[in-house]
Short mmCIF file of C-alpha atoms and ligand atoms in Angstrom, two decimals:
data_model
loop_
_atom_site.label_atom_id
_atom_site.label_comp_id
_atom_site.label_asym_id
_atom_site.label_seq_id
_atom_site.Cartn_x
_atom_site.Cartn_y
_atom_site.Cartn_z
CA MET J 341 129.90 116.52 105.10
CA ALA J 342 127.59 117.87 107.76
CA ALA J 343 124.84 118.17 105.15
CA GLY J 344 125.48 114.53 104.18
CA TRP J 345 124.99 113.36 107.79
CA ARG J 346 121.88 115.46 108.18
CA GLY J 347 120.59 113.90 104.95
CA SER J 348 121.26 110.32 106.11
CA GLY J 349 119.50 111.03 109.42
CA ARG J 350 116.45 112.30 107.58
CA LEU J 351 116.46 109.25 105.31
CA LEU J 352 116.61 106.94 108.35
CA PHE J 353 113.67 108.81 109.86
CA LEU J 354 111.66 108.45 106.65
CA LEU J 355 112.41 104.73 106.41
CA GLN J 356 111.33 104.22 110.04
CA LYS J 357 108.12 106.05 109.20
CA TYR J 358 107.68 103.68 106.24
CA ARG J 359 108.17 100.56 108.43
CA SER J 360 105.53 101.72 110.88
CA CYS J 361 102.79 101.83 108.19
CA VAL J 362 100.15 99.18 108.60
CA SER J 363 98.45 98.27 105.34
CA LEU J 364 100.13 97.24 102.11
CA SER J 365 98.50 100.01 100.13
CA GLN J 366 99.58 102.55 102.72
CA LYS J 367 103.09 101.18 102.34
CA VAL J 368 102.91 101.65 98.57
CA ASN J 369 101.85 105.27 99.01
CA GLN J 370 104.24 105.95 101.82
CA PHE J 371 107.05 104.41 99.84
CA ALA J 372 106.25 106.60 96.83
CA ARG J 373 106.32 109.68 99.08
CA ILE J 374 109.51 108.59 100.78
CA SER J 375 111.13 108.03 97.38
CA LEU J 376 110.08 111.52 96.36
CA GLN J 377 111.30 113.08 99.59
CA PHE J 378 114.53 111.12 99.33
CA SER J 379 115.10 112.19 95.75
CA THR J 380 114.38 115.80 96.74
CA LEU J 381 116.88 115.35 99.55
CA VAL J 382 119.47 113.96 97.18
CA GLN J 383 118.81 116.79 94.73
CA SER J 384 119.13 119.44 97.40
CA GLN J 385 122.33 117.82 98.64
CA LYS J 386 123.62 117.80 95.08
CA ALA J 387 122.71 121.47 94.82
CA MET J 388 124.64 122.09 98.05
CA THR J 389 127.65 120.23 96.70
CA ASP J 390 127.52 122.09 93.39
CA HIS J 391 127.21 125.34 95.26
CA SER J 392 130.23 124.64 97.44
CA GLN J 393 132.21 123.73 94.32
CA THR J 394 131.51 127.00 92.57
CA ASP J 395 131.86 128.86 95.86
CA VAL J 396 135.65 128.94 95.56
CA GLY J 397 134.90 132.07 93.58
CA LEU J 398 136.91 131.28 90.49
CA TYR J 399 134.03 130.37 88.23
CA LYS J 400 131.65 132.82 89.82
CA PRO J 401 130.53 135.59 87.48
CA PRO J 402 131.53 139.13 88.52
CA PRO J 403 129.40 140.46 91.43
CA THR J 404 128.26 143.38 89.23
CA VAL J 405 125.77 141.11 87.45
CA ARG J 406 123.64 140.69 90.60
CA GLY J 407 120.14 142.10 90.05
CA MET J 408 120.49 142.26 86.23
CA THR J 409 117.06 141.94 84.59
CA GLU J 410 118.09 142.45 80.95
CA LEU J 411 120.71 140.00 79.83
CA ASP J 412 124.07 141.66 79.14
CA ARG J 413 126.30 138.74 78.17
CA ALA J 414 129.48 140.88 78.03
CA ALA J 415 129.13 141.73 81.73
CA PHE J 416 129.94 138.12 82.57
CA SER J 417 133.47 138.26 81.05
CA GLN J 418 136.43 138.23 83.39
CA ILE J 419 140.05 137.15 83.58
CA VAL J 420 140.78 134.44 86.12
CA SER J 421 144.00 132.79 87.10
CA VAL J 422 143.95 128.99 86.86
CA PRO J 423 146.60 126.37 87.65
CA ALA J 424 148.31 124.70 84.67
CA ILE J 425 150.94 122.05 84.08
CA ARG J 426 153.51 122.10 81.28
CA ILE J 427 153.58 118.93 79.21
CA PRO J 428 155.88 117.91 76.33
CA THR J 429 153.81 117.42 73.16
CA ASN J 430 155.15 113.90 72.53
CA VAL J 431 153.39 112.58 75.70
CA LEU J 432 150.54 115.09 75.72
CA ASN J 433 147.64 112.74 74.95
CA LYS J 434 148.70 110.15 77.49
CA VAL J 435 149.26 112.67 80.27
CA VAL J 436 145.96 114.47 79.55
CA LYS J 437 144.18 111.12 79.84
CA SER J 438 145.90 110.37 83.17
CA LEU J 439 144.99 113.80 84.56
CA LYS J 440 141.45 113.92 83.23
CA LYS J 441 139.90 113.94 86.72
CA VAL J 442 141.73 117.11 87.71
CA ALA J 443 141.67 118.93 84.36
CA LEU J 444 139.56 122.06 83.87
CA GLN J 445 136.14 121.29 82.47
CA ARG J 446 134.08 124.26 81.41
CA PRO J 447 131.55 124.53 78.57
CA GLY J 448 133.20 125.90 75.44
CA LEU J 449 136.75 126.03 76.87
CA LYS J 450 139.84 124.27 75.55
CA ARG J 451 141.80 122.73 78.39
CA VAL J 452 145.00 122.26 76.38
CA VAL J 453 146.49 125.62 75.33
CA GLU J 454 149.68 126.93 73.83
CA GLU J 455 152.09 128.42 76.29
CA HIS J 456 153.19 132.03 76.16
CA SER J 457 156.41 133.62 77.37
CA GLU J 458 156.43 136.38 80.03
CA ASP J 459 156.11 139.11 77.35
CA GLY J 460 152.92 137.56 76.03
CA ASN J 461 154.52 136.22 72.83
CA LYS J 462 154.47 132.58 71.91
CA ASP J 463 157.20 130.67 73.71
CA SER J 464 160.38 130.16 71.68
CA SER J 465 160.11 126.42 72.34
CA GLU J 466 156.62 126.52 70.72
CA GLY J 467 155.51 123.16 69.42
CA GLU J 468 157.43 121.26 72.06
CA HIS J 469 155.19 121.93 75.05
CA ARG J 470 151.57 122.65 75.80
CA LEU J 471 149.77 123.68 78.97
CA LEU J 472 147.02 121.58 80.46
CA LEU J 473 144.65 123.80 82.44
CA LEU J 474 143.62 122.31 85.78
CA ASP J 475 140.55 122.61 87.94
CA THR J 476 141.16 124.91 90.91
CA ASN J 477 138.76 122.84 92.97
CA SER J 478 141.13 119.87 92.71
CA ILE J 479 144.59 121.36 92.26
CA THR J 480 145.89 124.32 94.23
CA SER J 481 149.59 123.39 94.43
CA ALA J 482 152.07 120.83 93.11
CA ASP J 483 151.27 118.65 96.16
CA SER J 484 147.57 118.40 95.31
CA PHE J 485 147.98 115.59 92.77
CA GLY J 486 146.77 112.19 93.92
CA SER J 487 149.19 109.23 93.96
CA GLU J 488 147.98 107.85 90.59
CA GLU J 489 148.40 111.21 88.87
CA ALA J 490 151.79 111.77 90.49
CA GLU J 491 152.95 108.33 89.29
CA ALA J 492 151.75 109.03 85.73
CA LEU J 493 153.61 112.36 85.69
CA LYS J 494 156.77 110.63 86.88
CA ALA J 495 156.41 107.82 84.33
CA TYR J 496 156.10 110.30 81.44
CA GLY J 497 158.90 112.50 82.76
CA VAL J 498 156.69 115.54 83.38
CA PRO J 499 157.87 117.76 86.26
CA GLN J 500 155.20 118.04 88.97
CA GLU J 501 155.19 121.84 88.83
CA ILE J 502 152.26 124.17 88.71
CA GLN J 503 152.15 127.51 86.94
CA LYS J 504 149.43 130.12 86.70
CA TYR J 505 147.52 130.80 83.48
CA GLU J 506 145.43 133.92 82.87
CA LEU J 507 142.20 132.67 81.37
CA LYS J 508 139.38 134.69 79.86
CA LEU J 509 136.07 133.32 81.14
CA THR J 510 132.95 134.49 79.32
CA TYR J 511 129.17 133.98 79.46
CA GLU J 512 129.63 131.04 77.08
CA ASN J 513 131.78 129.21 79.64
CA LEU J 514 129.22 129.39 82.43
CA LYS J 515 126.42 126.97 83.17
CA SER J 516 122.86 128.29 83.38
CA GLU J 517 122.68 127.61 87.10
CA GLU J 518 125.88 129.60 87.73
CA ILE J 519 124.54 132.53 85.73
CA LEU J 520 121.18 132.56 87.48
CA ARG J 521 122.72 132.13 90.93
CA ALA J 522 124.89 135.18 90.27
CA VAL J 523 121.98 137.29 89.02
CA LEU J 524 119.08 136.42 91.31
CA PRO J 525 118.93 137.65 94.93
CA GLU J 526 121.48 135.92 97.11
CA GLY J 527 120.26 132.99 99.21
CA GLN J 528 117.11 132.41 97.16
CA ASP J 529 116.29 129.27 95.26
CA VAL J 530 117.60 129.25 91.69
CA THR J 531 115.60 126.66 89.82
CA SER J 532 116.27 126.49 86.14
CA GLY J 533 114.34 123.22 85.62
CA PHE J 534 111.79 122.95 82.84
CA SER J 535 109.72 120.41 80.93
CA ARG J 536 110.60 120.15 77.29
CA VAL J 537 107.85 119.91 74.70
CA GLY J 538 109.56 119.94 71.29
CA HIS J 539 111.24 123.34 70.86
CA ILE J 540 109.38 124.74 73.90
CA ALA J 541 110.81 124.88 77.43
CA HIS J 542 107.96 125.04 79.87
CA MET J 543 108.77 126.59 83.26
CA ASN J 544 106.89 127.08 86.47
CA LEU J 545 108.68 130.03 88.07
CA ARG J 546 108.29 131.05 91.70
CA ASP J 547 107.25 134.55 92.70
CA HIS J 548 110.76 135.74 93.60
CA GLN J 549 111.98 134.70 90.15
CA LEU J 550 109.34 136.61 88.21
CA PRO J 551 111.21 139.97 87.97
CA TYR J 552 114.00 138.03 86.21
CA ARG J 553 111.77 135.91 84.01
CA LYS J 554 112.84 137.38 80.65
CA LEU J 555 116.51 136.93 81.52
CA ILE J 556 115.88 133.39 82.78
CA GLY J 557 114.09 132.56 79.52
CA GLN J 558 116.99 133.88 77.44
CA VAL J 559 119.56 131.93 79.48
CA ILE J 560 117.56 128.71 78.99
CA ILE J 561 117.57 129.30 75.21
CA ASP J 562 121.30 130.09 75.16
CA LYS J 563 122.26 127.01 77.16
CA ASN J 564 119.94 124.37 75.68
CA PRO J 565 120.41 123.64 71.98
CA GLY J 566 117.08 123.05 70.23
CA ILE J 567 115.04 125.20 72.64
CA THR J 568 113.83 128.27 70.76
CA CYS J 569 110.90 129.29 72.95
CA VAL J 570 110.54 129.52 76.72
CA VAL J 571 107.14 129.85 78.37
CA ASN J 572 106.11 130.25 81.97
CA LYS J 573 102.88 128.87 83.27
CA THR J 574 100.66 131.60 84.68
CA ASN J 575 98.54 130.69 87.67
CA THR J 576 95.20 130.14 85.99
CA ILE J 577 94.10 127.40 83.62
CA ASP J 578 91.21 126.49 81.47
CA SER J 579 90.10 123.80 83.87
CA THR J 580 88.01 121.90 81.35
CA TYR J 581 90.55 121.27 78.63
CA ARG J 582 93.50 120.98 81.03
CA ASN J 583 95.74 123.27 79.00
CA PHE J 584 97.86 125.96 80.62
CA GLN J 585 97.75 129.68 80.26
CA MET J 586 101.26 130.75 79.56
CA GLU J 587 103.49 133.73 78.96
CA VAL J 588 106.30 133.65 76.41
CA LEU J 589 109.46 134.66 78.29
CA ALA J 590 111.95 134.49 75.42
CA GLY J 591 112.37 133.38 71.84
CA GLU J 592 109.79 132.81 69.14
CA SER J 593 106.12 132.67 70.09
CA ASN J 594 105.45 129.67 67.89
CA MET J 595 103.42 127.30 70.06
CA VAL J 596 103.05 124.50 67.53
CA ALA J 597 105.27 121.78 68.95
CA LYS J 598 106.55 118.71 67.15
CA VAL J 599 107.37 115.90 69.55
CA ARG J 600 108.24 112.26 69.40
CA GLU J 601 107.02 109.92 72.14
CA ASN J 602 107.77 106.19 72.15
CA GLY J 603 108.68 106.41 68.46
CA VAL J 604 105.43 108.16 67.42
CA PHE J 605 105.27 111.72 66.05
CA TYR J 606 102.79 114.30 67.31
CA GLU J 607 102.13 117.91 66.42
CA PHE J 608 99.90 120.25 68.40
CA ASP J 609 99.46 123.81 69.60
CA PHE J 610 100.79 123.56 73.15
CA SER J 611 98.89 126.67 74.23
CA HIS J 612 95.52 125.08 73.40
CA VAL J 613 95.76 121.40 74.26
CA TYR J 614 96.99 119.10 77.02
CA TRP J 615 100.39 117.45 76.69
CA ASN J 616 102.51 116.04 79.49
CA PRO J 617 105.91 114.48 78.71
CA ARG J 618 105.82 112.76 82.13
CA LEU J 619 103.07 110.39 80.94
CA SER J 620 105.10 108.67 78.22
CA THR J 621 105.81 105.56 80.35
CA GLU J 622 102.14 105.17 81.24
CA HIS J 623 101.12 105.57 77.58
CA GLU J 624 103.58 102.85 76.67
CA ARG J 625 102.40 100.59 79.52
CA ILE J 626 98.79 100.62 78.29
CA VAL J 627 99.75 100.25 74.63
CA SER J 628 101.86 97.19 75.49
CA LEU J 629 98.66 95.41 76.66
CA LEU J 630 97.06 95.71 73.22
CA GLN J 631 96.85 93.06 70.50
CA ARG J 632 96.20 93.56 66.79
CA GLY J 633 92.43 93.58 66.23
CA ASP J 634 91.52 94.81 69.74
CA THR J 635 89.25 97.83 70.08
CA VAL J 636 90.37 100.88 72.08
CA VAL J 637 87.83 103.38 73.35
CA ASP J 638 89.69 106.52 74.42
CA VAL J 639 87.18 108.73 76.24
CA PHE J 640 89.56 111.66 76.96
CA ALA J 641 91.96 111.23 74.06
CA GLY J 642 93.75 114.60 73.95
CA VAL J 643 95.92 114.78 70.83
CA GLY J 644 96.26 111.00 70.70
CA PRO J 645 99.09 109.57 72.86
CA PHE J 646 97.07 106.40 73.56
CA ALA J 647 94.95 106.41 70.39
CA ILE J 648 97.70 106.83 67.75
CA PRO J 649 100.09 104.12 69.05
CA ALA J 650 97.10 101.80 69.58
CA ALA J 651 96.08 102.29 65.93
CA ARG J 652 99.68 101.74 64.84
CA ARG J 653 99.55 98.42 66.68
CA GLY J 654 96.60 97.36 64.55
CA CYS J 655 93.74 98.21 66.92
CA GLU J 656 90.47 99.83 65.91
CA VAL J 657 90.19 103.07 67.88
CA LEU J 658 87.27 105.25 68.92
CA ALA J 659 88.86 108.46 70.22
CA ASN J 660 87.03 111.37 71.79
CA ASP J 661 87.88 114.77 73.26
CA LEU J 662 85.66 117.66 74.25
CA ASN J 663 88.26 120.28 73.31
CA PRO J 664 87.77 121.19 69.61
CA GLU J 665 91.50 121.99 69.35
CA SER J 666 92.51 118.56 70.76
CA PHE J 667 90.03 116.94 68.37
CA ARG J 668 91.59 118.81 65.43
CA TRP J 669 95.16 117.87 66.38
CA LEU J 670 94.11 114.29 67.09
CA GLN J 671 92.85 114.01 63.51
CA HIS J 672 95.99 115.72 62.25
CA ASN J 673 98.20 113.25 64.17
CA ALA J 674 96.20 110.30 62.89
CA LYS J 675 96.99 111.46 59.33
CA LEU J 676 100.59 112.32 60.19
CA ASN J 677 101.14 108.74 61.40
CA LYS J 678 99.07 107.26 58.55
CA VAL J 679 96.55 105.58 60.86
CA ASP J 680 93.50 107.77 60.13
CA ARG J 681 91.66 104.74 58.70
CA ASN J 682 91.85 102.95 62.05
CA ILE J 683 90.68 105.89 64.16
CA THR J 684 87.16 107.25 64.38
CA SER J 685 87.27 110.53 66.24
CA PHE J 686 84.58 112.40 68.18
CA ASN J 687 84.32 115.86 69.71
CA MET J 688 81.87 115.26 72.54
CA ASP J 689 81.48 115.26 76.26
CA GLY J 690 82.81 111.95 77.66
CA ARG J 691 79.44 110.83 79.07
CA GLY J 692 77.67 111.60 75.81
CA PHE J 693 80.36 109.66 73.95
CA ILE J 694 79.92 106.58 76.17
CA ARG J 695 76.14 106.72 76.08
CA GLY J 696 76.07 107.46 72.31
CA PRO J 697 78.69 106.12 69.86
CA VAL J 698 80.15 103.62 72.36
CA GLN J 699 76.75 102.22 73.34
CA GLU J 700 75.84 101.76 69.66
CA ARG J 701 78.96 99.73 68.89
CA LEU J 702 79.37 97.82 72.14
CA PRO J 703 76.95 94.88 71.58
CA ALA J 704 78.64 93.93 68.29
CA LEU J 705 82.10 94.21 69.84
CA MET J 706 81.07 92.17 72.88
CA LYS J 707 79.93 89.34 70.61
CA GLY J 708 83.44 89.06 69.23
CA SER J 709 86.51 87.66 70.95
CA GLN J 710 88.97 90.54 70.50
CA LYS J 711 89.51 92.57 73.65
CA ILE J 712 87.84 95.94 74.21
CA HIS J 713 89.91 98.45 76.22
CA VAL J 714 88.36 101.64 77.58
CA VAL J 715 90.93 104.30 78.53
CA MET J 716 89.81 107.20 80.72
CA ASN J 717 92.63 109.64 81.40
CA LEU J 718 91.13 112.73 82.98
CA PRO J 719 92.43 112.10 86.50
CA ALA J 720 90.57 115.00 88.12
CA LEU J 721 87.17 113.66 87.03
CA ALA J 722 87.31 110.31 85.25
CA LEU J 723 86.35 108.15 88.25
CA GLU J 724 83.09 110.08 88.51
CA PHE J 725 82.45 109.56 84.76
CA LEU J 726 82.24 105.78 85.33
CA ASP J 727 78.55 106.26 86.18
CA ALA J 728 77.95 106.56 82.42
CA PHE J 729 78.32 102.76 82.15
CA ARG J 730 75.44 102.02 84.51
CA GLY J 731 72.58 100.42 82.62
CA LEU J 732 74.34 101.21 79.32
CA LEU J 733 72.99 98.06 77.63
CA GLY J 734 69.55 98.14 79.25
CA PRO J 735 67.99 96.09 82.04
CA GLU J 736 67.95 92.62 80.36
CA PRO J 737 71.31 90.80 80.35
CA ASP J 738 72.19 89.26 77.00
CA GLN J 739 74.28 86.19 77.85
CA SER J 740 75.63 85.93 74.30
CA LEU J 741 77.60 89.14 74.87
CA ASP J 742 80.27 87.76 77.15
CA ASN J 743 83.33 89.72 75.99
CA LEU J 744 83.28 92.41 78.70
CA PRO J 745 85.35 95.60 78.25
CA GLN J 746 88.54 96.22 80.24
CA VAL J 747 88.53 99.70 81.80
CA HIS J 748 91.65 101.71 82.66
CA CYS J 749 90.50 104.72 84.64
CA TYR J 750 92.79 107.36 86.18
CA GLY J 751 92.31 109.39 89.32
CA PHE J 752 94.22 111.77 91.56
CA SER J 753 94.28 111.09 95.28
CA LYS J 754 95.49 113.08 98.23
CA GLU J 755 94.45 110.42 100.74
CA ASP J 756 96.99 108.47 102.82
CA ASP J 757 95.59 105.29 101.35
CA ALA J 758 95.36 106.41 97.73
CA GLN J 759 94.70 102.88 96.50
CA ARG J 760 91.66 102.42 98.70
CA ASP J 761 90.45 105.95 97.91
CA VAL J 762 90.40 105.53 94.11
CA VAL J 763 88.77 102.08 94.29
CA ALA J 764 86.07 103.44 96.65
CA ARG J 765 85.37 106.32 94.24
CA ALA J 766 85.15 103.96 91.26
CA GLU J 767 82.78 101.71 93.22
CA ALA J 768 80.61 104.68 94.19
CA SER J 769 80.22 105.69 90.53
CA LEU J 770 79.57 102.14 89.32
CA LYS J 771 77.39 101.30 92.34
CA THR J 772 79.06 97.91 92.65
CA SER J 773 81.97 96.38 94.51
CA LEU J 774 85.30 95.90 92.74
CA GLN J 775 86.89 94.05 95.66
CA GLY J 776 89.25 91.39 94.32
CA GLN J 777 88.35 92.31 90.74
CA CYS J 778 90.57 95.28 90.03
CA SER J 779 94.24 96.18 90.02
CA VAL J 780 95.52 99.57 91.14
CA HIS J 781 98.73 101.19 89.90
CA LEU J 782 100.63 104.20 91.07
CA VAL J 783 101.24 106.16 87.83
CA ARG J 784 103.27 109.02 89.25
CA ASN J 785 103.67 111.30 92.18
CA VAL J 786 102.21 114.61 91.02
CA ALA J 787 103.02 116.75 94.05
CA PRO J 788 103.87 116.12 97.69
CA ASN J 789 100.88 114.18 99.03
CA LYS J 790 99.21 113.83 95.66
CA GLU J 791 99.30 110.69 93.57
CA MET J 792 98.04 109.89 90.09
CA MET J 793 96.58 106.36 90.21
CA ARG J 794 95.11 103.96 87.67
CA VAL J 795 92.33 101.47 88.46
CA SER J 796 92.06 98.68 85.88
CA PHE J 797 89.14 96.22 85.92
CA THR J 798 86.74 94.22 83.78
CA LEU J 799 83.49 96.14 83.57
CA PRO J 800 81.04 94.04 85.64
CA ARG J 801 78.10 92.64 83.66
CA GLY J 802 75.80 93.85 86.46
CA VAL J 803 76.85 97.45 85.74
CA LEU J 804 76.19 97.30 81.99
CA TYR J 805 72.83 95.60 82.50
CA SER J 806 70.98 97.46 85.16
CA THR J 807 67.82 99.41 85.75
CA HIS J 808 69.99 101.72 87.81
CA THR J 809 71.07 104.12 85.09
CA ARG J 810 72.83 107.36 85.83
CA ASP J 811 69.79 109.19 84.44
CA SER J 812 67.60 107.61 87.14
CA ASP J 813 69.82 109.11 89.88
CA VAL J 814 68.19 112.53 90.04
CA SER J 815 68.94 112.79 93.74
CA GLU J 816 72.56 111.80 93.27
CA GLU J 817 73.97 114.54 91.09
CA PRO J 818 77.71 114.73 91.81
CA ASN J 819 78.72 117.28 94.37
CA PRO J 820 79.81 120.34 92.35
CA LYS J 821 82.73 120.85 94.72
CA LYS J 822 84.04 117.39 93.84
CA GLN J 823 83.76 118.21 90.13
CA LYS J 824 86.24 121.02 90.34
CA CYS J 825 89.40 120.38 88.36
CA GLU J 826 92.67 120.28 90.19
CA ASN J 827 95.81 122.27 89.80
CA PRO J 828 96.99 122.66 86.19
CA THR J 829 100.48 121.44 86.98
CA ASP J 830 99.13 117.92 87.34
C1 SAM I 1852 94.57 114.80 81.18
S1 SAM I 1852 94.14 115.06 79.48
C2 SAM I 1852 94.64 113.52 78.80
C3 SAM I 1852 94.91 113.55 77.35
C4 SAM I 1852 95.57 112.29 76.79
N1 SAM I 1852 94.74 111.13 76.94
C5 SAM I 1852 96.92 112.05 77.45
O1 SAM I 1852 97.13 110.99 78.03
O2 SAM I 1852 97.81 112.92 77.36
C6 SAM I 1852 92.40 115.00 79.53
C7 SAM I 1852 91.70 115.37 78.25
O3 SAM I 1852 90.28 115.30 78.51
C8 SAM I 1852 89.63 116.33 77.79
N2 SAM I 1852 88.35 116.58 78.47
C9 SAM I 1852 88.11 117.35 79.55
N3 SAM I 1852 86.83 117.27 79.92
C10 SAM I 1852 86.23 116.42 79.06
C11 SAM I 1852 84.92 115.90 78.93
N4 SAM I 1852 83.96 116.26 79.76
N5 SAM I 1852 84.66 115.04 77.93
C12 SAM I 1852 85.64 114.65 77.07
N6 SAM I 1852 86.90 115.12 77.12
C13 SAM I 1852 87.20 115.98 78.12
C14 SAM I 1852 90.60 117.48 77.81
O4 SAM I 1852 90.37 118.36 76.74
C15 SAM I 1852 91.96 116.77 77.73
O5 SAM I 1852 92.40 116.68 76.41
#
């Protein structure tokens, strides 16, 4: 209860902080942060509640498992005494339904059992009665039943009497969080959360969890059907291709994942390419803007989560990625989804791609009426890559080419006003104002104080036709510090 009040107080404080923000964009950012902090608050309160529930001791594994680094499943077995109620078989189903809130619920455990006599043999009245096992957190004595349950018992003629039942609890009956809380050092955070990529569970363990990493990996496999490999991200990444370096904690070391996102199938080697299940909504959002016959230019395509669904929708796609492995899996996924005819793929640097194959095709596309969408999802750097469009079609505007491309460019921001920050960076690269001509979307909160944003706009004619090409900016090479990629978790 006290935790609940503390939580509400904190929420009130956060909301007051939100009200005091001045600009709309600040409010958007602040609101996103408050939502995150609030959800963290709710999660930690939930964790507290769960903890207090298991704290009664009954479902706690034996204390001897504390500090275990190699999983010994048998060490988790124990006999516990649980409350039970004796129910005639002719009303069993109805009574079990009425008592479902207070019945024992444990993975892999039957809650209705046969009764045994004192000597351990089956009761002589076998077949006439069964025992319903009850949850010790709800029922400790015959008086613990609520009024509805008590009424149901009376109506079915079941005596409101509690007896004890000796129950064998094993590793199989425990939840992963209960196992890890019993094993890891007391009082330290037990996070068993992971991202799922096909058969792979992808974890980001903290330092204090590392000595137990093999055991944690095995527990995740045991408790999550379909997971056959658990990896932990190690602290370094290949910052160019945005893939993680990882250690296999448990299970097979097969890194070729098969996933389905928004109804589309993908296969890829997770250890060599970028894949983030948290982007599925954004992928879908962009794809929903597309019409059959549109052209999609995907500058940082990865293994195809924009390109493949766009091609399936009937668009012509130019898809590029610098990582040879992403390029290979992109082609594989195009074939897998039978859209390889609609996708032309490239393995180039993004700027070279824009100033080469895209430049060649753009005039013809801009003469037509079907939309041209340019997608640039490399949030650590893409805003800076917009300079590649400057002077792309030369200095002389051709008025017959009036179908200007729509650009969807992603960027991370740690600024208080993330919206203003990403627009200002896009404007600096394009060397033109986008005021009133762009929309900005919060894609997701990546970390506390770090947002992934999308700026969408029609590429200004004055940018495409300009003497001010990127190549003429010798004195304006991007600051190498700014070019550095951000944390791999993003
Ligand atoms: C954040 S991932 C996005 C992949 C995919 N579009 C998605 O939404 O999941 C960025 C991709 O850009 C690629 N990349 C990095 N630097 C690049 C560059 N200079 N030119 C082209 N692609 C690049 C990486 O290999 C990676 O696949």
